[in-house]
């Protein structure tokens, strides 16, 4: 009996130490739903008990059922003929198992049949599903579509779609990318036009690389304002699968084979506007994508967890020179590095989800609550700002980490890792997409750098640094705070240079430097709660120092030779 929750001490530690009391109270609106719905918790102890119980159920489904099917799903994948996508029977079974467990509307309100769980707990499920089958997460994770309708749709749209999402009757897709516009979504061209007589909207054009484009319900980014060419001319629409919406092909991909990635053609597809005109990209899709960025971070960590465990097991069993290979420093260095990076990314992920949950909770309170105080408004503003910088920092860290861990897992397997007979190569292929979709790492840097320069993390950094550390942990905290002082210096240097090209060139280093500091402090906080975690915190910080210094030297060098000489070097 495998259980991907109960066998993961780090995940269980995270749930029990995340301090979700404020989040749960906001989500349950003071636990007022307990009188109306059987499953709604009456207090925080009840809520935490619910979270643990459902995570255990999902952990068992992932370990016992989904993971054993994953190799076949990867090898055979979905089928496409005559415009119809048919998922592999084992993928269908996986989805049925998750539907029966009642986890297709994890974050949706009780009144729509959802569990009303916070993002933090949902993300733990995404991790476990991804550890079992990276590609299945791409279908399971489309719950974000329902969440977006819940945030921005009309009451009528919510009534129409959300119960179907919660029961698993409806699935969704997020149709943003076009052949000519991927990172540059503000230039999207798919046209939305309105029949003046009936008021009915129609969609015309192409989308590509759409995950699960065979879905029943689509959220579509389209140009509703004729004559515009930027993000302010875009609106978000809901449309349903219909004969005018044609799946032209499914892609032949490197990884995540279990899910269909489609090219879609819209031939006057009837659609309804979701939210207000012109807010499609700047508000709704940004919210949708930020939610998905958190989920992809969970996917990356789940895949990395699987790769790490596979490598650790192999290294303990594989004998060379009459020893198991995990006794060689070169191998245990890699294994320890994998574990430290994985734990670091998880710490940042759940700090991010907690902030996102608080942002969502206070936003709901401010927009719909009675007797909203100035303090509530200030908190909403604060968490909104911090979520905006932590989300891309987290996605960049988690997805780059997953690639590195999956790469090292193959290395530890030696030639065996290159063979299809073992899982390591699949984890490597599946990890590769995580730092591309929902915005590449380069675009996460673009999203995070403003908050790093504005020092949006400093309140939390000071909070974490002022915890009551003693002994070694206090010394490590001082080490991290020395890096922080240098980070302020580096940020000032770049800001004062007032050179946009230099700013952009150094942005990734600055974001990574910020991440070393922030995550170092999170790991120290966790080590204070649980002594066993001190070794990981220490390793992370000691490894971070030279990495930080290397970047610091580059950022504060003022060296513009690459900007000046790039054409000579790249040799166009
Ligand atoms: C398997 C898969 C599933 C997907 N699922 C979906 C989906 O469900 N819905 C959807 O809408 N889309 C989906 N996508 C699309 C995905 O989000 C895009 O591929 C991704 O955002 C990158 O866009 P692009 O491929 O057009 O690359 P480009 O935007 O052309 O980028 C190419 C390179 O240029 C870099 N670059 C571009 N702009 C900048 C900049 N300003 N600064 C620095 N570097 C830059 C990028 O980092 C990248 O390295 C999926 C893609 C794949 C492969």
XYZ file of C-alpha atoms and ligand atoms in Angstrom:
625
model
C 0.000 0.000 0.000
C 1.703 3.192 -1.178
C 0.459 6.511 0.130
C 2.104 9.592 -1.383
C 0.986 11.765 1.520
C 1.833 9.526 4.445
C 5.219 8.494 3.033
C 6.252 12.142 2.589
C 7.414 13.511 5.943
C 8.243 16.907 4.430
C 4.752 17.362 3.026
C 3.112 16.335 6.307
C 5.433 18.665 8.228
C 4.469 21.457 5.838
C 0.732 20.972 6.319
C 1.006 20.888 10.087
C 3.349 23.873 10.359
C 1.950 26.203 7.740
C -0.206 28.015 10.273
C -3.302 28.011 8.124
C -5.695 29.118 10.892
C -6.186 32.634 9.482
C -6.495 31.243 5.946
C -9.111 28.658 6.944
C -11.140 31.214 8.883
C -11.207 33.560 5.898
C -12.053 30.741 3.493
C -14.883 29.499 5.721
C -16.007 33.086 6.404
C -15.790 32.621 10.156
C -17.004 28.988 9.886
C -20.520 30.146 9.038
C -21.045 27.334 6.506
C -20.926 24.618 9.175
C -24.645 25.032 9.867
C -25.605 24.623 6.231
C -23.243 21.994 4.789
C -22.383 18.643 6.362
C -18.749 18.709 5.242
C -18.026 22.312 6.209
C -15.745 22.595 9.256
C -16.894 24.180 12.513
C -13.458 25.428 13.577
C -9.796 25.250 12.591
C -9.176 21.854 14.215
C -12.042 20.507 12.147
C -10.707 22.155 8.980
C -7.192 20.767 9.514
C -8.667 17.360 10.144
C -10.559 17.597 6.823
C -7.387 18.639 4.981
C -5.418 15.731 6.452
C -8.167 13.228 5.716
C -8.630 14.221 2.068
C -4.858 14.414 1.489
C -4.537 10.876 2.821
C -7.232 9.673 0.423
C -5.577 11.413 -2.542
C -2.170 10.122 -1.390
C -3.475 6.579 -1.510
C -5.084 6.975 -4.942
C -1.838 8.448 -6.274
C 0.416 5.798 -4.764
C -1.722 2.724 -5.267
C -3.525 3.399 -8.512
C -2.227 6.317 -10.582
C 1.510 5.680 -10.291
C 1.334 2.003 -11.362
C -0.518 3.089 -14.532
C 1.844 5.913 -15.429
C 4.369 4.019 -17.593
C 1.650 2.667 -19.864
C -0.029 6.065 -20.115
C 3.324 7.611 -21.077
C 4.028 4.933 -23.680
C 0.585 4.947 -25.314
C -0.952 8.387 -24.626
C -4.230 9.738 -26.001
C -5.581 8.954 -29.457
C -6.690 11.466 -32.108
C -8.842 10.738 -35.150
C -11.389 12.776 -37.147
C -11.123 15.762 -34.851
C -11.840 13.700 -31.739
C -9.422 13.207 -28.837
C -9.816 9.994 -26.863
C -7.867 9.723 -23.639
C -6.085 6.508 -22.755
C -8.413 4.170 -20.785
C -6.005 4.317 -17.832
C -6.131 8.135 -17.851
C -9.923 7.865 -17.821
C -9.680 5.498 -14.842
C -7.346 7.923 -13.073
C -9.821 10.743 -13.551
C -12.704 8.578 -12.385
C -10.782 7.683 -9.229
C -10.204 11.367 -8.504
C -13.832 12.224 -9.291
C -15.064 9.521 -6.930
C -12.838 10.931 -4.207
C -14.641 14.259 -4.743
C -11.503 16.260 -5.533
C -12.335 17.846 -8.886
C -13.549 21.074 -7.269
C -11.107 21.316 -4.385
C -11.180 25.108 -4.011
C -14.788 25.714 -5.073
C -17.411 26.932 -2.604
C -19.495 24.435 -0.638
C -22.644 25.680 -2.382
C -21.292 24.513 -5.754
C -20.356 21.082 -4.408
C -16.694 21.979 -3.869
C -14.525 21.318 -0.823
C -13.765 25.020 -0.256
C -10.125 24.145 0.535
C -7.367 26.742 0.332
C -4.833 26.868 -2.505
C -2.199 25.531 -0.076
C -3.990 22.222 0.383
C -4.966 21.929 -3.281
C -1.304 22.431 -4.206
C -0.339 19.479 -2.010
C -2.686 17.377 -4.124
C -1.130 18.690 -7.337
C 2.264 17.617 -6.010
C 1.094 14.094 -5.279
C -0.766 13.693 -8.571
C 2.348 14.892 -10.429
C 4.607 12.539 -8.531
C 2.319 9.711 -9.648
C 1.894 10.885 -13.264
C 3.203 14.293 -14.345
C 0.835 14.460 -17.299
C -2.314 13.769 -15.282
C -1.717 16.971 -13.346
C -2.333 18.864 -16.588
C -5.941 17.679 -16.539
C -6.437 17.661 -12.756
C -4.937 21.168 -12.579
C -7.491 22.631 -14.966
C -9.621 23.207 -11.858
C -8.015 26.642 -12.086
C -10.484 27.368 -14.904
C -13.398 26.874 -12.510
C -11.655 29.003 -9.905
C -11.325 31.830 -12.449
C -15.035 31.646 -13.311
C -15.705 31.686 -9.573
C -13.607 34.844 -9.140
C -14.777 36.813 -12.158
C -17.854 35.203 -13.732
C -21.457 36.348 -13.291
C -23.760 34.548 -10.835
C -25.452 32.928 -13.804
C -22.126 31.635 -15.175
C -21.154 30.284 -11.767
C -24.478 28.463 -11.386
C -24.163 27.065 -14.885
C -20.594 25.765 -14.766
C -19.259 25.339 -11.261
C -21.362 22.400 -10.027
C -20.336 20.524 -13.202
C -16.655 21.221 -12.530
C -16.981 20.117 -8.901
C -18.603 16.819 -9.883
C -16.077 16.217 -12.665
C -18.768 16.313 -15.361
C -17.090 19.379 -16.922
C -13.444 19.740 -17.762
C -11.739 22.895 -18.939
C -9.026 24.440 -21.029
C -7.242 27.750 -21.010
C -6.929 29.066 -24.572
C -4.364 31.847 -24.666
C -1.404 30.993 -26.904
C -1.512 31.566 -30.667
C 0.988 30.561 -33.345
C 2.511 34.061 -33.377
C 2.037 35.008 -29.735
C 3.202 32.954 -26.761
C 5.110 35.013 -24.194
C 3.728 38.141 -25.866
C 0.082 37.556 -24.973
C -0.820 41.228 -25.185
C -0.616 40.930 -28.969
C -3.115 38.049 -29.223
C -5.278 38.311 -32.375
C -8.106 35.777 -32.107
C -11.096 37.943 -32.890
C -14.232 38.318 -30.804
C -17.114 40.010 -32.592
C -20.611 40.802 -31.437
C -23.824 40.510 -33.412
C -25.368 43.942 -32.951
C -28.940 42.659 -33.161
C -28.740 39.754 -30.740
C -25.770 40.832 -28.627
C -24.270 37.351 -29.142
C -20.449 37.132 -29.209
C -18.549 34.902 -31.657
C -14.874 33.862 -31.750
C -12.770 33.511 -34.874
C -9.134 32.465 -35.269
C -6.494 29.998 -34.099
C -4.976 28.892 -30.810
C -2.105 26.469 -30.427
C -0.470 24.363 -27.727
C -3.737 24.239 -25.790
C -3.678 21.633 -23.043
C -6.849 19.535 -23.066
C -8.280 21.612 -25.935
C -10.902 18.871 -26.284
C -12.478 20.173 -23.046
C -16.164 20.937 -22.629
C -15.569 24.445 -21.251
C -12.968 26.865 -22.620
C -11.715 30.154 -21.243
C -10.501 32.124 -24.236
C -8.429 35.293 -24.505
C -9.660 37.235 -27.536
C -9.486 40.678 -29.116
C -12.868 42.274 -28.593
C -11.889 45.871 -29.384
C -11.363 46.461 -33.066
C -8.424 48.643 -34.011
C -6.453 47.860 -30.835
C -3.198 45.943 -30.731
C -2.280 45.823 -27.038
C -3.506 44.102 -23.872
C -6.233 46.663 -23.262
C -8.145 45.460 -26.317
C -8.474 41.909 -24.991
C -11.375 40.317 -23.141
C -11.993 36.888 -21.677
C -14.738 34.642 -22.999
C -16.295 31.340 -22.069
C -17.243 28.971 -24.856
C -18.202 25.332 -24.999
C -17.123 22.468 -27.235
C -19.239 22.633 -30.401
C -18.937 21.814 -34.123
C -17.549 25.313 -34.866
C -14.636 24.691 -32.480
C -12.351 22.313 -34.343
C -9.467 20.360 -32.811
C -7.101 20.311 -35.794
C -4.364 18.152 -34.333
C -2.681 16.996 -31.182
C 1.026 17.636 -30.727
C 3.730 14.982 -30.688
C 5.678 15.995 -27.577
C 8.879 15.296 -25.658
C 7.035 14.650 -22.389
C 3.725 14.774 -20.479
C 2.464 12.255 -23.007
C -0.728 11.406 -21.137
C -2.421 14.729 -21.875
C -3.481 16.065 -25.276
C -1.896 19.360 -26.369
C -4.030 20.682 -29.196
C -4.282 23.151 -32.035
C -7.720 24.763 -32.164
C -9.587 26.537 -34.914
C -12.493 28.815 -34.033
C -15.049 29.252 -36.812
C -17.514 31.761 -35.351
C -17.758 29.888 -32.074
C -20.596 31.278 -29.892
C -19.205 32.641 -26.631
C -20.138 34.691 -23.586
C -18.100 37.479 -22.086
C -16.626 36.630 -18.672
C -16.134 39.709 -16.507
C -15.742 43.146 -18.080
C -14.559 44.005 -21.584
C -10.889 45.017 -21.916
C -9.918 43.382 -18.607
C -9.258 39.998 -20.227
C -5.483 39.991 -20.013
C -4.663 42.643 -17.493
C -6.890 41.245 -14.776
C -8.494 37.865 -15.449
C -5.842 36.020 -17.438
C -3.099 37.347 -15.173
C -5.024 35.938 -12.219
C -5.599 32.636 -14.034
C -1.941 32.390 -15.013
C -0.703 33.226 -11.536
C -2.894 30.445 -10.153
C -1.537 28.091 -12.789
C 2.053 29.153 -12.017
C 1.575 27.976 -8.455
C 0.099 24.696 -9.722
C 3.003 24.176 -12.139
C 5.404 24.750 -9.254
C 3.570 21.919 -7.486
C 3.815 19.802 -10.618
C 7.566 20.420 -10.837
C 8.088 19.510 -7.194
C 6.008 16.342 -7.580
C 8.069 15.203 -10.570
C 11.302 16.068 -8.744
C 10.142 14.108 -5.687
C 9.593 11.055 -7.886
C 12.986 11.477 -9.585
C 14.808 11.939 -6.282
C 13.255 8.839 -4.721
C 14.027 6.741 -7.779
C 17.665 7.908 -7.767
C 18.074 7.343 -4.024
C 16.729 3.801 -4.321
C 18.881 2.990 -7.327
C 22.027 4.386 -5.697
C 21.478 2.230 -2.602
C 21.080 -0.924 -4.704
C 23.634 -0.445 -7.475
C 27.030 -1.981 -6.635
C 30.270 -0.815 -8.241
C 33.789 -1.450 -6.954
C 32.146 -3.755 -4.341
C 30.198 -0.878 -2.783
C 26.763 0.584 -3.256
C 27.310 3.703 -5.349
C 25.669 5.968 -2.752
C 28.845 5.571 -0.682
C 30.874 7.526 -3.242
C 31.134 11.231 -2.364
C 30.335 12.175 -5.965
C 26.995 10.360 -5.699
C 25.956 11.371 -2.183
C 26.869 14.947 -3.038
C 24.361 14.774 -5.893
C 21.698 13.027 -3.790
C 22.070 15.484 -0.922
C 21.955 18.394 -3.380
C 18.739 17.027 -4.887
C 17.097 16.660 -1.490
C 18.171 20.139 -0.358
C 16.912 21.775 -3.562
C 13.638 19.884 -3.373
C 13.054 20.899 0.242
C 14.006 24.494 -0.552
C 11.557 24.715 -3.442
C 8.800 23.178 -1.329
C 9.411 25.697 1.452
C 9.063 28.568 -1.017
C 6.030 27.009 -2.684
C 4.009 26.775 0.509
C 5.070 30.199 1.722
C 3.750 31.411 -1.638
C 0.475 29.491 -1.398
C -0.108 30.790 2.134
C 0.334 34.358 0.914
C -1.899 33.666 -2.109
C -4.551 32.234 0.230
C -4.367 35.312 2.447
C -4.544 37.560 -0.615
C -7.606 35.685 -1.887
C -9.234 35.680 1.546
C -8.784 39.391 2.181
C -9.798 40.263 -1.389
C -13.044 38.350 -0.921
C -13.602 40.007 2.443
C -12.957 43.502 1.099
C -15.177 42.970 -1.943
C -18.062 41.103 -0.312
C -17.752 41.397 3.474
C -19.671 43.541 5.941
C -17.861 45.946 8.280
C -14.587 45.850 6.379
C -11.882 47.565 8.431
C -8.926 49.671 7.291
C -6.713 46.858 8.580
C -8.462 44.345 6.280
C -7.859 46.641 3.317
C -4.221 47.132 4.243
C -3.737 43.370 4.496
C -5.352 42.811 1.119
C -3.003 45.328 -0.445
C 0.034 43.881 1.287
C -0.640 40.227 0.405
C -1.484 41.201 -3.155
C 1.909 42.848 -3.531
C 3.833 39.972 -1.947
C 1.951 37.275 -3.910
C 2.871 39.113 -7.113
C 6.594 38.769 -6.439
C 6.633 35.366 -4.719
C 4.607 33.559 -7.400
C 7.109 34.061 -10.250
C 10.083 33.608 -7.888
C 8.590 30.302 -6.825
C 7.833 29.094 -10.334
C 11.344 29.936 -11.490
C 12.952 28.138 -8.549
C 10.727 25.045 -8.517
C 10.790 24.376 -12.242
C 14.520 24.957 -12.737
C 15.099 22.759 -9.674
C 12.942 19.975 -11.137
C 14.986 19.999 -14.324
C 18.241 19.808 -12.374
C 16.978 17.041 -10.088
C 15.647 14.998 -13.011
C 18.963 15.488 -14.838
C 20.941 14.297 -11.808
C 18.580 11.341 -11.363
C 19.576 10.107 -14.814
C 23.257 10.711 -14.025
C 22.995 8.607 -10.872
C 21.439 5.803 -12.908
C 24.362 5.875 -15.359
C 23.549 4.216 -18.706
C 20.449 2.645 -17.198
C 18.993 6.121 -16.782
C 19.078 6.606 -20.538
C 16.932 3.527 -21.098
C 13.164 3.467 -21.411
C 13.036 0.486 -19.011
C 13.509 2.850 -16.067
C 11.433 5.829 -14.961
C 14.293 8.338 -14.743
C 14.130 9.314 -18.422
C 10.370 9.954 -18.165
C 10.798 12.276 -15.205
C 13.472 14.130 -17.169
C 11.169 14.522 -20.181
C 8.174 15.503 -18.044
C 10.140 18.054 -16.012
C 11.352 19.825 -19.146
C 8.085 21.588 -19.920
C 7.594 23.025 -16.437
C 9.971 25.946 -16.933
C 8.437 26.758 -20.330
C 4.653 26.846 -20.020
C 2.716 29.355 -17.951
C 5.557 31.690 -18.816
C 9.167 30.638 -19.288
C 11.690 31.250 -16.523
C 12.806 34.350 -18.429
C 9.253 35.690 -18.185
C 9.053 34.804 -14.467
C 12.117 36.990 -14.018
C 10.368 39.803 -15.887
C 7.384 39.378 -13.528
C 9.456 39.224 -10.326
C 12.136 41.847 -10.861
C 9.913 44.859 -10.107
C 9.050 43.497 -6.658
C 12.696 42.661 -5.991
C 13.797 46.183 -6.870
C 10.919 47.705 -4.851
C 11.897 45.430 -1.900
C 8.414 43.950 -1.572
C 9.770 40.972 0.395
C 11.569 43.009 3.029
C 8.805 43.032 5.644
C 8.667 39.239 5.598
C 12.463 38.926 5.449
C 12.782 41.022 8.611
C 10.000 39.034 10.278
C 11.736 35.735 9.547
C 15.155 37.082 10.526
C 13.902 38.275 13.893
C 12.711 34.841 15.061
C 14.328 33.654 18.250
C 17.265 31.682 16.822
C 20.087 30.408 19.010
C 23.481 28.746 18.435
C 24.168 27.497 14.925
C 20.823 28.681 13.586
C 21.523 32.218 14.825
C 24.929 32.173 13.099
C 23.333 30.954 9.878
C 20.679 33.670 10.147
C 23.486 36.246 10.428
C 25.113 34.780 7.325
C 21.858 35.157 5.390
C 21.326 38.702 6.619
C 24.818 39.655 5.436
C 23.711 38.499 1.999
C 20.606 40.607 2.423
C 22.701 43.724 3.077
C 24.644 42.998 -0.103
C 21.394 42.454 -1.998
C 20.281 45.973 -1.049
C 23.616 47.245 -2.350
C 23.217 45.335 -5.634
C 19.642 46.556 -6.149
C 20.725 50.153 -5.516
C 23.605 49.771 -7.959
C 21.303 48.585 -10.759
C 18.596 51.160 -10.014
C 21.097 54.022 -10.010
C 22.642 52.915 -13.275
C 19.377 53.795 -15.057
C 20.295 51.571 -18.006
C 17.334 49.406 -19.156
C 19.572 46.902 -20.983
C 21.788 46.464 -17.920
C 18.711 46.148 -15.695
C 17.283 43.378 -17.908
C 20.613 41.588 -18.209
C 21.092 41.489 -14.435
C 17.459 40.755 -13.566
C 17.831 36.992 -13.360
C 20.826 37.234 -11.038
C 18.978 39.650 -8.763
C 15.889 37.423 -8.609
C 18.034 34.384 -7.822
C 19.946 36.291 -5.128
C 16.624 37.284 -3.557
C 15.508 33.661 -3.667
C 18.633 32.435 -1.833
C 17.965 34.907 0.983
C 14.250 34.292 1.262
C 14.465 30.504 1.110
C 17.438 30.414 3.492
C 15.298 32.152 6.103
C 12.308 29.863 5.484
C 14.503 26.805 6.001
C 15.911 28.274 9.224
C 12.382 28.911 10.482
C 11.545 25.260 9.788
C 14.763 24.078 11.439
C 13.768 25.984 14.562
C 10.491 24.067 14.636
C 12.118 20.704 13.986
C 15.765 20.016 14.815
C 16.087 17.298 12.157
C 15.773 19.953 9.485
C 18.842 21.932 10.584
C 21.235 19.959 8.362
C 19.219 20.828 5.254
C 19.011 24.517 6.200
C 22.755 24.611 6.826
C 23.595 22.868 3.550
C 21.320 25.208 1.593
C 22.821 28.344 3.121
C 26.446 27.211 2.838
C 25.890 26.305 -0.820
C 24.001 29.564 -1.408
C 26.829 31.846 -0.241
C 29.231 31.285 -3.189
C 26.317 31.233 -5.648
C 25.130 34.555 -4.266
C 28.634 36.068 -4.328
C 29.192 35.048 -7.951
C 25.999 36.846 -8.957
C 26.729 39.824 -6.708
C 30.096 40.334 -8.391
C 28.504 40.218 -11.809
C 25.650 42.575 -10.937
C 27.861 45.187 -9.264
C 30.638 44.983 -11.864
C 28.928 47.463 -14.163
C 30.326 45.378 -17.009
C 28.480 46.236 -20.230
C 30.783 44.421 -22.625
C 28.179 41.749 -23.382
C 25.646 44.425 -24.298
C 28.221 46.100 -26.535
C 29.810 42.976 -28.035
C 26.962 40.498 -28.287
C 26.976 40.526 -32.075
C 30.703 39.769 -32.208
C 30.284 36.874 -29.784
C 27.108 35.348 -31.165
C 28.457 35.692 -34.677
C 25.211 36.361 -36.586
C 3.061 21.139 -23.698
C 2.562 22.541 -23.727
C 1.337 22.851 -23.162
C 0.849 24.161 -23.216
N -0.400 24.432 -22.718
C -0.933 25.661 -22.932
C -2.299 25.934 -22.585
O -3.014 25.094 -22.045
N -2.804 27.153 -22.879
C -2.059 28.116 -23.476
O -2.589 29.174 -23.740
N -0.758 27.896 -23.800
C -0.185 26.696 -23.547
N 1.109 26.450 -23.904
C 1.904 27.519 -24.478
C 2.993 28.017 -23.546
O 2.450 28.746 -22.484
C 3.997 28.806 -24.388
O 4.673 27.856 -25.200
C 4.974 29.589 -23.553
O 4.330 30.622 -22.857
C 6.097 30.192 -24.393
O 5.600 30.814 -25.541
P 6.200 30.440 -26.986
O 6.231 28.962 -27.079
O 5.455 31.169 -28.015
O 7.699 30.932 -26.917
P 8.221 32.410 -27.237
O 7.345 33.404 -26.569
O 8.439 32.536 -28.696
O 9.623 32.396 -26.482
C 10.813 31.864 -27.075
C 12.003 32.223 -26.168
O 12.107 33.656 -26.055
C 12.133 34.042 -24.693
N 11.455 35.335 -24.526
C 10.304 35.756 -25.101
N 9.999 36.992 -24.668
C 10.967 37.370 -23.806
C 11.225 38.537 -23.007
N 10.396 39.578 -22.992
N 12.326 38.557 -22.215
C 13.181 37.504 -22.188
N 12.991 36.378 -22.922
C 11.905 36.307 -23.712
C 11.415 32.916 -23.955
O 11.832 32.836 -22.604
C 11.856 31.688 -24.753
O 13.113 31.274 -24.277
C 1.629 25.166 -23.822
C 2.873 24.850 -24.360
C 3.334 23.570 -24.331
C 4.663 23.264 -24.971
